[in-house]
Short mmCIF file of C-alpha atoms in Angstrom, two decimals:
data_model
loop_
_atom_site.label_atom_id
_atom_site.label_comp_id
_atom_site.label_asym_id
_atom_site.label_seq_id
_atom_site.Cartn_x
_atom_site.Cartn_y
_atom_site.Cartn_z
CA MET A 1 -244.88 32.24 133.65
CA LYS A 2 -241.89 29.89 133.88
CA THR A 3 -238.58 31.25 135.12
CA ALA A 4 -234.99 30.18 134.44
CA TYR A 5 -231.37 31.01 135.13
CA LEU A 6 -229.14 31.05 132.04
CA TYR A 7 -225.70 29.46 132.24
CA VAL A 8 -223.13 29.99 129.47
CA ARG A 9 -219.65 28.53 129.66
CA VAL A 10 -216.60 28.35 127.48
CA SER A 11 -212.91 27.59 127.98
CA THR A 12 -210.09 29.10 125.96
CA ASP A 13 -209.14 25.83 124.20
CA GLU A 14 -212.77 25.23 123.18
CA GLN A 15 -212.95 28.63 121.50
CA LYS A 16 -209.83 27.81 119.51
CA ARG A 17 -211.11 24.37 118.46
CA LYS A 18 -214.84 24.91 118.02
CA GLY A 19 -215.36 28.66 117.85
CA TYR A 20 -217.65 28.78 120.88
CA SER A 21 -218.33 32.23 122.31
CA LEU A 22 -220.24 33.42 125.35
CA PRO A 23 -222.25 36.14 123.53
CA GLU A 24 -223.45 33.64 120.91
CA GLN A 25 -224.65 31.16 123.59
CA GLU A 26 -226.29 33.93 125.56
CA ASP A 27 -228.10 35.29 122.48
CA ARG A 28 -229.51 31.85 121.61
CA LEU A 29 -230.72 31.23 125.16
CA LEU A 30 -232.40 34.64 125.35
CA LYS A 31 -234.21 34.01 122.07
CA TYR A 32 -235.30 30.57 123.34
CA CYS A 33 -236.70 32.12 126.54
CA LYS A 34 -238.52 34.85 124.61
CA TYR A 35 -240.09 32.33 122.21
CA ASN A 36 -241.20 30.03 125.07
CA ASN A 37 -242.34 32.88 127.34
CA ILE A 38 -239.72 32.15 130.04
CA GLU A 39 -238.66 34.88 132.45
CA VAL A 40 -234.86 35.16 132.84
CA LYS A 41 -233.90 35.47 136.52
CA GLY A 42 -230.19 35.84 135.90
CA ILE A 43 -227.34 35.15 133.48
CA TYR A 44 -224.11 33.49 134.65
CA ARG A 45 -221.11 33.65 132.32
CA GLU A 46 -218.22 31.21 132.90
CA ASP A 47 -214.68 31.11 131.50
CA TYR A 48 -213.61 27.81 133.10
CA SER A 49 -213.13 24.16 132.23
CA ALA A 50 -216.01 21.73 132.96
CA LYS A 51 -213.87 18.94 134.41
CA ASN A 52 -215.54 19.62 137.74
CA PHE A 53 -217.92 22.13 139.36
CA ASN A 54 -215.25 24.14 141.11
CA ARG A 55 -216.11 27.19 138.99
CA PRO A 56 -216.72 30.73 140.36
CA GLU A 57 -219.90 31.52 138.43
CA TRP A 58 -221.41 28.09 138.99
CA LYS A 59 -220.77 28.39 142.74
CA GLU A 60 -222.53 31.75 142.73
CA LEU A 61 -225.48 30.29 140.77
CA PHE A 62 -225.74 27.28 143.08
CA SER A 63 -225.66 29.58 146.11
CA GLU A 64 -228.55 31.58 144.63
CA ILE A 65 -230.55 28.38 144.06
CA LYS A 66 -230.07 27.25 147.66
CA LYS A 67 -231.47 30.56 148.91
CA LYS A 68 -234.76 29.84 147.09
CA SER A 69 -235.08 26.15 147.90
CA SER A 70 -238.89 26.28 148.18
CA GLU A 71 -239.46 27.46 144.56
CA ASP A 72 -239.37 25.40 141.36
CA LYS A 73 -236.46 26.60 139.25
CA ASN A 74 -234.74 25.85 135.93
CA ILE A 75 -231.18 26.24 134.67
CA LEU A 76 -230.85 26.51 130.89
CA PHE A 77 -227.72 26.01 128.79
CA ILE A 78 -227.01 25.17 125.14
CA LYS A 79 -225.68 21.60 125.39
CA TRP A 80 -224.86 19.16 128.18
CA ASP A 81 -221.12 19.63 127.63
CA ARG A 82 -221.65 23.25 128.82
CA PHE A 83 -222.95 21.75 132.08
CA SER A 84 -220.24 19.14 132.66
CA ARG A 85 -217.61 16.98 130.97
CA ASN A 86 -217.53 14.39 133.74
CA VAL A 87 -220.32 11.83 134.06
CA GLU A 88 -219.81 11.15 137.77
CA TYR A 89 -219.79 14.82 138.79
CA ALA A 90 -222.73 15.57 136.47
CA TYR A 91 -225.05 12.97 138.02
CA GLU A 92 -224.00 14.09 141.50
CA MET A 93 -224.83 17.73 140.67
CA ILE A 94 -228.18 16.79 139.07
CA GLY A 95 -229.07 15.06 142.35
CA LYS A 96 -228.13 18.16 144.36
CA LEU A 97 -230.21 20.38 142.07
CA ARG A 98 -233.25 18.15 142.50
CA LYS A 99 -232.88 18.52 146.25
CA TYR A 100 -233.43 22.27 145.77
CA LYS A 101 -236.30 21.80 143.27
CA THR A 102 -234.13 22.77 140.31
CA THR A 103 -234.04 21.18 136.84
CA ALA A 104 -231.03 21.44 134.52
CA MET A 105 -231.91 21.54 130.80
CA ALA A 106 -229.97 21.78 127.52
CA ILE A 107 -232.05 23.47 124.79
CA ASP A 108 -230.18 21.68 121.95
CA GLN A 109 -230.34 18.29 123.71
CA PRO A 110 -233.67 18.29 125.59
CA ILE A 111 -234.41 15.54 128.12
CA ASP A 112 -237.85 14.69 129.51
CA PHE A 113 -237.01 13.49 133.01
CA SER A 114 -240.58 12.20 133.46
CA VAL A 115 -239.85 9.47 130.87
CA PRO A 116 -237.57 6.74 132.34
CA GLU A 117 -236.06 5.85 128.94
CA SER A 118 -234.81 9.42 128.53
CA THR A 119 -232.10 8.76 131.11
CA VAL A 120 -230.37 6.64 128.46
CA MET A 121 -230.05 9.68 126.19
CA LEU A 122 -228.82 11.73 129.17
CA ALA A 123 -226.07 9.16 129.75
CA VAL A 124 -225.05 9.45 126.08
CA TYR A 125 -225.04 13.26 126.15
CA LEU A 126 -222.86 13.27 129.28
CA ALA A 127 -220.54 10.43 128.23
CA VAL A 128 -219.58 11.86 124.84
CA PRO A 129 -217.87 15.03 126.22
CA GLU A 130 -216.00 12.99 128.84
CA ALA A 131 -214.81 10.54 126.17
CA GLU A 132 -213.74 13.49 124.03
CA ASN A 133 -211.77 14.94 126.95
CA THR A 134 -210.12 11.59 127.67
CA ARG A 135 -209.16 11.11 124.02
CA ARG A 136 -207.75 14.64 123.82
CA ALA A 137 -205.75 14.11 127.04
CA GLN A 138 -204.40 10.83 125.66
CA ASN A 139 -203.41 12.51 122.38
CA THR A 140 -201.68 15.27 124.34
CA SER A 141 -199.84 12.71 126.47
CA ASN A 142 -198.71 10.81 123.36
CA GLY A 143 -197.57 14.07 121.76
CA ILE A 144 -195.51 14.96 124.85
CA ARG A 145 -193.97 11.49 124.87
CA ARG A 146 -193.04 11.75 121.18
CA ALA A 147 -191.46 15.18 121.75
CA LYS A 148 -189.40 13.82 124.66
CA LEU A 149 -188.24 10.84 122.59
CA MET A 150 -186.96 13.37 120.04
CA GLY A 151 -184.98 15.14 122.80
CA ARG A 152 -187.34 18.08 123.35
CA TYR A 153 -188.86 19.02 126.73
CA PRO A 154 -192.44 20.28 126.12
CA ASN A 155 -193.59 20.35 129.77
CA LYS A 156 -193.42 23.30 132.14
CA ALA A 157 -189.77 24.13 132.64
CA PRO A 158 -188.28 23.01 135.98
CA ILE A 159 -186.59 25.58 138.25
CA GLY A 160 -183.40 26.81 136.59
CA PHE A 161 -184.94 26.75 133.09
CA ILE A 162 -187.57 28.78 131.25
CA ASN A 163 -189.94 27.78 128.44
CA VAL A 164 -189.33 29.44 125.04
CA THR A 165 -190.74 29.06 121.53
CA LEU A 166 -188.12 28.61 118.81
CA ILE A 167 -188.24 30.18 115.34
CA ASP A 168 -189.73 26.97 113.91
CA GLY A 169 -192.58 27.19 116.46
CA LYS A 170 -191.36 24.27 118.57
CA LYS A 171 -191.19 24.47 122.36
CA ALA A 172 -187.86 24.28 124.21
CA ILE A 173 -186.23 25.15 127.54
CA VAL A 174 -183.18 27.33 128.15
CA PRO A 175 -181.25 28.17 131.35
CA LYS A 176 -182.71 30.95 133.51
CA GLU A 177 -180.58 33.07 135.81
CA PRO A 178 -179.92 33.42 138.69
CA GLU A 179 -181.57 30.06 139.49
CA ALA A 180 -179.40 28.13 137.00
CA GLU A 181 -176.16 29.35 138.59
CA ILE A 182 -177.43 28.53 142.10
CA ILE A 183 -178.36 24.98 141.01
CA LYS A 184 -174.85 24.50 139.55
CA TRP A 185 -173.45 25.62 142.92
CA ALA A 186 -175.78 23.22 144.78
CA PHE A 187 -174.57 20.22 142.76
CA SER A 188 -170.94 21.22 143.30
CA GLN A 189 -171.57 21.42 147.06
CA ALA A 190 -173.50 18.14 147.24
CA VAL A 191 -170.74 16.15 145.53
CA GLN A 192 -168.20 17.27 148.18
CA ASN A 193 -170.32 15.65 150.91
CA HIS A 194 -169.16 18.18 153.51
CA HIS A 195 -172.63 19.40 154.43
CA LYS A 196 -176.07 17.87 154.77
CA ILE A 197 -178.41 18.32 151.81
CA SER A 198 -180.82 20.25 154.05
CA GLU A 199 -178.04 22.73 154.88
CA ILE A 200 -177.20 23.19 151.18
CA SER A 201 -180.91 23.71 150.49
CA LYS A 202 -181.11 26.42 153.16
CA ILE A 203 -178.13 28.31 151.74
CA ALA A 204 -179.52 27.95 148.20
CA ASN A 205 -182.80 29.50 149.41
CA GLU A 206 -180.87 32.44 150.85
CA LYS A 207 -179.07 32.86 147.52
CA GLY A 208 -182.42 33.15 145.73
CA LEU A 209 -183.50 29.59 144.81
CA ILE A 210 -187.09 29.69 146.08
CA CYS A 211 -188.31 26.12 146.60
CA SER A 212 -189.19 23.72 149.40
CA ARG A 213 -186.64 21.32 150.88
CA SER A 214 -188.42 18.30 149.35
CA TYR A 215 -188.40 19.96 145.91
CA PHE A 216 -184.68 20.70 146.35
CA PHE A 217 -184.07 16.96 146.83
CA ARG A 218 -185.98 16.33 143.58
CA ILE A 219 -183.74 18.86 141.81
CA LEU A 220 -180.63 16.90 142.81
CA ARG A 221 -182.23 13.69 141.49
CA ASN A 222 -183.57 15.15 138.23
CA PRO A 223 -181.42 14.19 135.20
CA ILE A 224 -182.84 17.12 133.20
CA TYR A 225 -180.06 19.26 134.69
CA CYS A 226 -177.33 17.16 133.06
CA GLY A 227 -179.12 17.17 129.69
CA ILE A 228 -180.99 13.86 130.06
CA ILE A 229 -184.78 13.55 129.65
CA SER A 230 -186.57 10.68 131.40
CA VAL A 231 -189.40 9.27 129.27
CA LYS A 232 -192.01 6.97 130.82
CA LEU A 233 -192.82 4.20 128.32
CA ASN A 234 -195.15 2.21 130.56
CA SER A 235 -195.83 1.63 134.27
CA ASN A 236 -192.54 -0.23 134.80
CA GLU A 237 -190.19 1.07 132.11
CA ARG A 238 -188.44 4.37 131.51
CA GLN A 239 -186.06 5.43 128.76
CA MET A 240 -183.32 8.03 129.15
CA ILE A 241 -182.97 10.34 126.13
CA LYS A 242 -180.21 12.85 125.37
CA GLY A 243 -181.97 16.22 125.42
CA LEU A 244 -181.53 19.03 122.91
CA HIS A 245 -181.45 21.67 125.66
CA GLU A 246 -178.30 23.13 127.21
CA PRO A 247 -177.39 21.19 130.40
CA LEU A 248 -176.43 22.99 133.61
CA ILE A 249 -174.00 20.31 134.80
CA SER A 250 -172.10 17.38 133.32
CA GLU A 251 -173.40 13.80 133.39
CA ALA A 252 -170.33 12.81 135.39
CA LEU A 253 -171.13 15.34 138.12
CA PHE A 254 -174.79 14.25 138.19
CA ASP A 255 -173.76 10.58 138.61
CA GLN A 256 -171.34 11.50 141.41
CA VAL A 257 -174.08 13.40 143.27
CA GLN A 258 -176.42 10.40 142.97
CA SER A 259 -173.69 8.23 144.44
CA VAL A 260 -173.30 10.65 147.35
CA ILE A 261 -177.05 10.80 147.99
CA ASN A 262 -177.69 7.07 147.66
CA THR A 263 -174.56 5.60 149.22
CA LYS A 264 -172.21 7.87 151.12
CA ARG A 265 -174.87 9.63 153.13
CA LYS A 266 -176.24 6.35 154.40
CA MET A 267 -172.75 5.09 155.24
CA THR A 268 -171.70 8.32 156.96
CA ALA A 269 -174.90 8.94 158.92
CA LYS A 270 -173.42 7.48 162.12
CA ARG A 271 -170.13 9.25 161.50
CA ASP A 272 -171.97 12.58 161.17
CA ASP A 273 -173.70 11.91 164.51
CA LEU A 274 -170.32 11.25 166.11
CA LYS A 275 -168.83 14.46 164.70
CA GLU A 276 -171.79 16.51 165.89
CA MET A 277 -171.78 15.11 169.43
CA PHE A 278 -168.00 14.95 169.97
CA PHE A 279 -166.93 18.34 168.57
CA LEU A 280 -164.33 18.66 171.39
CA ARG A 281 -162.56 15.49 170.25
CA GLY A 282 -158.97 16.30 169.29
CA PHE A 283 -158.75 19.11 171.85
CA LEU A 284 -158.96 16.97 175.03
CA THR A 285 -155.93 15.26 176.54
CA CYS A 286 -155.90 12.31 178.92
CA PRO A 287 -154.55 13.56 182.30
CA VAL A 288 -152.94 10.14 182.96
CA CYS A 289 -151.18 9.09 179.74
CA GLY A 290 -151.28 12.32 177.73
CA ARG A 291 -153.07 10.81 174.74
CA LYS A 292 -155.88 12.58 172.89
CA LEU A 293 -159.32 11.52 174.11
CA THR A 294 -161.74 10.00 171.64
CA GLY A 295 -165.55 9.76 171.86
CA SER A 296 -168.17 7.07 171.47
CA PHE A 297 -171.67 6.03 172.55
CA SER A 298 -172.14 3.56 175.39
CA LYS A 299 -175.28 1.42 175.17
CA GLY A 300 -177.42 1.38 178.31
CA LYS A 301 -180.63 -0.52 179.09
CA GLN A 302 -182.83 1.94 177.22
CA ASN A 303 -180.65 4.62 175.65
CA ARG A 304 -177.19 5.27 174.22
CA TYR A 305 -174.96 7.61 176.27
CA PRO A 306 -172.08 9.64 174.77
CA TYR A 307 -168.68 9.76 176.52
CA TYR A 308 -165.25 11.24 175.90
CA HIS A 309 -162.72 8.57 176.92
CA CYS A 310 -159.14 7.35 176.57
CA ASP A 311 -158.42 4.33 174.38
CA ASN A 312 -155.60 3.32 176.73
CA ARG A 313 -156.22 1.49 180.05
CA CYS A 314 -156.43 4.74 181.99
CA LYS A 315 -160.21 4.38 182.52
CA ILE A 316 -160.59 8.15 182.06
CA ARG A 317 -164.03 9.06 180.75
CA ILE A 318 -166.54 11.90 181.13
CA GLY A 319 -170.04 12.46 179.86
CA ALA A 320 -169.93 14.28 176.50
CA VAL A 321 -173.13 16.23 177.20
CA LEU A 322 -171.74 17.49 180.53
CA LEU A 323 -168.44 18.64 179.00
CA ASN A 324 -170.08 20.09 175.88
CA ASP A 325 -172.51 22.12 178.02
CA SER A 326 -169.67 23.30 180.25
CA TYR A 327 -167.69 24.53 177.23
CA GLN A 328 -170.78 26.17 175.75
CA ASN A 329 -171.63 27.94 179.03
CA LYS A 330 -168.09 29.30 179.33
CA LEU A 331 -168.24 30.48 175.73
CA GLN A 332 -171.56 32.24 176.30
CA GLU A 333 -170.00 34.29 179.10
CA LEU A 334 -168.01 36.09 176.39
CA ILE A 335 -169.34 39.19 174.66
CA LEU A 336 -168.01 41.69 172.17
CA ALA A 337 -166.02 44.45 173.79
CA ASP A 338 -167.43 48.00 173.76
CA ASN A 339 -164.76 49.31 171.40
CA THR A 340 -165.57 46.50 168.97
CA MET A 341 -169.26 47.38 169.03
CA GLU A 342 -168.40 51.00 168.30
CA LEU A 343 -166.43 49.85 165.27
CA PHE A 344 -169.41 47.90 163.97
CA LYS A 345 -171.71 50.89 164.52
CA ASN A 346 -169.36 53.12 162.53
CA ILE A 347 -169.30 50.60 159.69
CA LEU A 348 -173.08 50.45 159.65
CA GLU A 349 -173.37 54.23 159.65
CA ASN A 350 -170.96 54.48 156.73
CA GLN A 351 -173.13 52.10 154.74
CA ASN A 352 -176.15 54.34 155.37
CA ILE A 353 -178.46 51.43 156.11
CA LYS A 354 -181.50 53.52 156.96
CA THR A 355 -181.48 55.30 153.60
CA GLN A 356 -180.96 51.98 151.81
CA LYS A 357 -183.87 50.37 153.65
CA ALA A 358 -186.17 53.30 152.87
CA SER A 359 -185.25 52.95 149.19
CA TYR A 360 -186.12 49.22 149.22
CA LEU A 361 -189.42 49.85 151.04
CA TYR A 362 -190.40 52.44 148.44
CA ALA A 363 -189.49 50.03 145.65
CA GLN A 364 -191.56 47.33 147.37
CA GLN A 365 -194.62 49.63 147.40
CA LEU A 366 -194.17 50.39 143.68
CA VAL A 367 -193.91 46.70 142.79
CA ASP A 368 -196.96 45.86 144.89
CA ARG A 369 -198.93 48.60 143.12
CA LYS A 370 -197.84 47.33 139.70
CA ILE A 371 -198.94 43.77 140.59
CA LYS A 372 -202.39 45.10 141.56
CA GLU A 373 -202.55 47.06 138.28
CA GLU A 374 -201.75 43.91 136.29
CA LYS A 375 -204.56 42.04 138.08
CA LEU A 376 -206.96 44.90 137.38
CA THR A 377 -205.96 45.01 133.70
CA LEU A 378 -206.51 41.27 133.32
CA SER A 379 -209.87 41.51 135.10
CA ARG A 380 -211.02 44.29 132.77
CA GLY A 381 -209.81 42.33 129.74
CA ARG A 382 -211.75 39.27 130.90
CA LYS A 383 -214.95 41.32 131.24
CA LEU A 384 -214.48 42.79 127.73
CA PHE A 385 -213.87 39.28 126.38
CA ILE A 386 -216.99 37.88 128.06
CA ALA A 387 -219.00 40.79 126.67
CA GLY A 388 -217.77 39.96 123.16
CA ILE A 389 -215.89 43.25 122.74
CA LEU A 390 -212.40 41.72 122.92
CA LYS A 391 -211.48 38.97 120.45
CA ILE A 392 -210.07 35.65 121.66
CA ASP A 393 -206.59 36.24 120.16
CA ASP A 394 -206.35 39.71 121.71
CA TYR A 395 -207.54 38.36 125.08
CA ASN A 396 -205.01 35.50 125.01
CA GLU A 397 -202.21 37.92 124.12
CA LEU A 398 -203.27 40.25 126.95
CA LYS A 399 -203.51 37.33 129.38
CA GLN A 400 -200.08 35.97 128.45
CA GLU A 401 -198.45 39.40 128.68
CA SER A 402 -200.08 40.04 132.06
CA GLN A 403 -198.93 36.66 133.44
CA ILE A 404 -195.32 37.29 132.32
CA ASN A 405 -195.34 40.80 133.81
CA THR A 406 -196.82 39.54 137.08
CA LYS A 407 -194.25 36.73 137.30
CA ASN A 408 -191.37 39.17 136.76
CA LEU A 409 -192.82 41.59 139.30
CA LYS A 410 -193.16 38.83 141.92
CA LYS A 411 -189.54 37.84 141.29
CA GLU A 412 -188.54 41.47 141.82
CA GLU A 413 -190.68 41.53 144.99
CA ARG A 414 -188.88 38.43 146.35
CA ASP A 415 -185.48 40.03 145.64
CA ILE A 416 -186.48 43.18 147.52
CA THR A 417 -187.75 41.09 150.45
CA LEU A 418 -184.42 39.22 150.62
CA ASN A 419 -182.51 42.51 150.60
CA LEU A 420 -184.68 43.86 153.41
CA ARG A 421 -183.99 40.72 155.45
CA VAL A 422 -180.25 41.25 154.98
CA ILE A 423 -180.59 44.86 156.17
CA ASP A 424 -182.62 43.78 159.21
CA LYS A 425 -179.91 41.27 160.12
CA MET A 426 -177.31 44.02 159.83
CA ASN A 427 -179.39 46.25 162.10
CA GLN A 428 -179.47 43.51 164.70
CA MET A 429 -175.72 43.91 165.10
CA GLU A 430 -176.37 46.83 167.42
CA ASN A 431 -178.53 44.92 169.87
CA LYS A 432 -177.87 42.49 172.68
CA THR A 433 -178.23 39.45 170.43
CA PHE A 434 -175.18 40.41 168.43
CA ARG A 435 -173.17 41.56 171.43
CA GLU A 436 -173.63 38.13 172.97
CA ILE A 437 -172.11 36.62 169.86
CA PHE A 438 -171.86 32.99 171.07
CA GLN A 439 -175.45 32.59 172.33
CA LYS A 440 -176.33 30.57 169.19
CA PHE A 441 -173.30 28.29 169.48
CA VAL A 442 -175.52 25.22 169.80
CA GLU A 443 -176.96 25.94 166.32
CA PHE A 444 -173.53 26.23 164.67
CA ASP A 445 -172.51 23.74 162.01
CA THR A 446 -170.19 21.00 163.32
CA SER A 447 -167.27 22.24 161.22
CA ASP A 448 -167.81 25.79 162.55
CA LYS A 449 -167.88 24.48 166.15
CA LYS A 450 -164.57 22.66 165.68
CA HIS A 451 -163.04 25.74 164.06
CA LEU A 452 -164.11 27.88 167.02
CA VAL A 453 -162.80 25.31 169.53
CA ASN A 454 -159.48 25.45 167.68
CA LEU A 455 -159.42 29.24 168.18
CA ILE A 456 -160.64 29.13 171.81
CA PRO A 457 -159.67 25.68 173.18
CA PRO A 458 -160.69 24.35 176.63
CA ILE A 459 -158.00 24.12 179.33
CA ASP A 460 -157.74 23.15 183.03
CA ILE A 461 -160.46 20.51 182.66
CA ASP A 462 -161.80 18.75 185.75
CA TYR A 463 -162.84 15.33 184.40
CA LYS A 464 -165.04 14.65 187.41
CA THR A 465 -167.11 17.84 187.54
CA GLY A 466 -166.72 19.03 183.95
CA ASP A 467 -165.41 22.45 185.05
CA LEU A 468 -162.98 24.06 182.59
CA SER A 469 -161.44 27.33 181.47
CA LEU A 470 -160.90 28.84 178.02
CA GLU A 471 -157.56 29.72 176.49
CA PHE A 472 -157.48 33.13 174.74
CA LYS A 473 -155.16 34.00 171.92
CA PRO A 474 -153.86 37.61 172.13
CA ALA A 475 -156.05 38.86 169.27
CA PHE A 476 -159.26 37.71 170.97
CA SER A 477 -158.50 39.57 174.18
CA LYS A 478 -158.82 42.84 172.21
CA ILE A 479 -162.30 42.18 170.84
CA LEU A 480 -163.88 39.96 173.55
CA SER A 481 -164.60 40.45 177.22
CA LYS A 482 -166.51 38.61 179.94
CA LYS A 483 -170.02 39.62 181.02
CA SER A 484 -168.93 39.78 184.67
CA ASN A 485 -166.06 42.14 183.85
CA ARG A 486 -168.39 44.46 181.96
CA LYS A 487 -170.87 44.53 184.88
CA ASN A 488 -168.08 45.32 187.34
CA ASN A 489 -166.84 48.16 185.13
CA ARG A 490 -170.33 49.64 185.04
CA LYS A 491 -170.65 49.43 188.88
CA ASN A 492 -167.35 51.22 189.28
CA GLU A 493 -168.62 54.02 187.02
CA PHE A 494 -171.58 54.60 189.39
CA HIS A 495 -169.50 54.60 192.63
#
């Protein structure tokens, strides 16, 4: 008796267009096997597109075939478009099946592989579905282009917007909070040109705009946010259309940001390097003429070397790295005083951080459980649909509702995670890292470094060795102390 594996496949769009169903295909194949006295070794039911063979059920079937490579086997399906909708992948898979002594056959489009001329019919059967797919994709692309030319945005909404269906059934996008407000803030920051785009991206992430740094750059370059839709007419030409959606920013602001990104950042790149390296500039005085020292790079044989120097003929100069490190080392000798730490601890206790964290952890567990329940519900619905118990419209409605619920739950999960991170940072205030408050000085933003130098300026500088002292304002002496002083106080307590 001959044996065969049955393979039935359908995708959601095919059911809508052609009325295909898995139970109907399965019933026809079973009747065919009964009539032709073929033993069914297994039935594999697929709910995936046939653009390629990266399908769960097919992978499982192929794995089963490889286990029994010494036996002659058959795979039966209704038509060749159930097998594949790509000629190249189809021929490649037929070759792999032959390697494992397996023949693929369509009962409605039979092919006798022993007859050479039959390969012509196989090519036709495989080419027609691919041509149909290509034509449908082209029609979809043309439809999207027409919608964009009319000012509508039919694609998946970019971050900051959400897809909606209007009363007339047409697709549109509307602003989505809190992402929309964060993107407005990002544009307003970028136009000021005070910070690097990467720094703005990092802060935006902390505010709740979840995207990569490269995607953040694309956001700042995307005219969709100022109400303009870019329509690709051909490989070399694009047309800008006024969109019907509500813009997040004005066209004027968008143009200004493009100017900053394309022009000012290139022009100020060297200036930014100078600011970052010479953060002590403006606080150093020439010991000979009394002028403020400036800073610049001196070109050597292989590298460029930074120096603080006087523009007068005093010939005073000192290595910037040496002086910067000396200032940083002196700064890192400072720690928060004990009474200050006690104040912070009292503040933290008043906020009841531990109770708040426990509440967030419990909420996180609930959300995680709900996400798993949504996955289980969708899995059960898919099985009922494959079995023919659940209708296509009901399954699609269940699937859409589950996807929306899961998306909202994941957003809630991200918010809880961010809140927990904030709490963890607050807890760190009690440890050594926070006590030694200036240990991360090297990672400070340039503007923050200069602000701190203004509060605690260097004095008594030895321009040969780089040694210096720090000048304390009265207020700082109450909240800061030196590590050495604290150690000495502790020794005195023991003696």
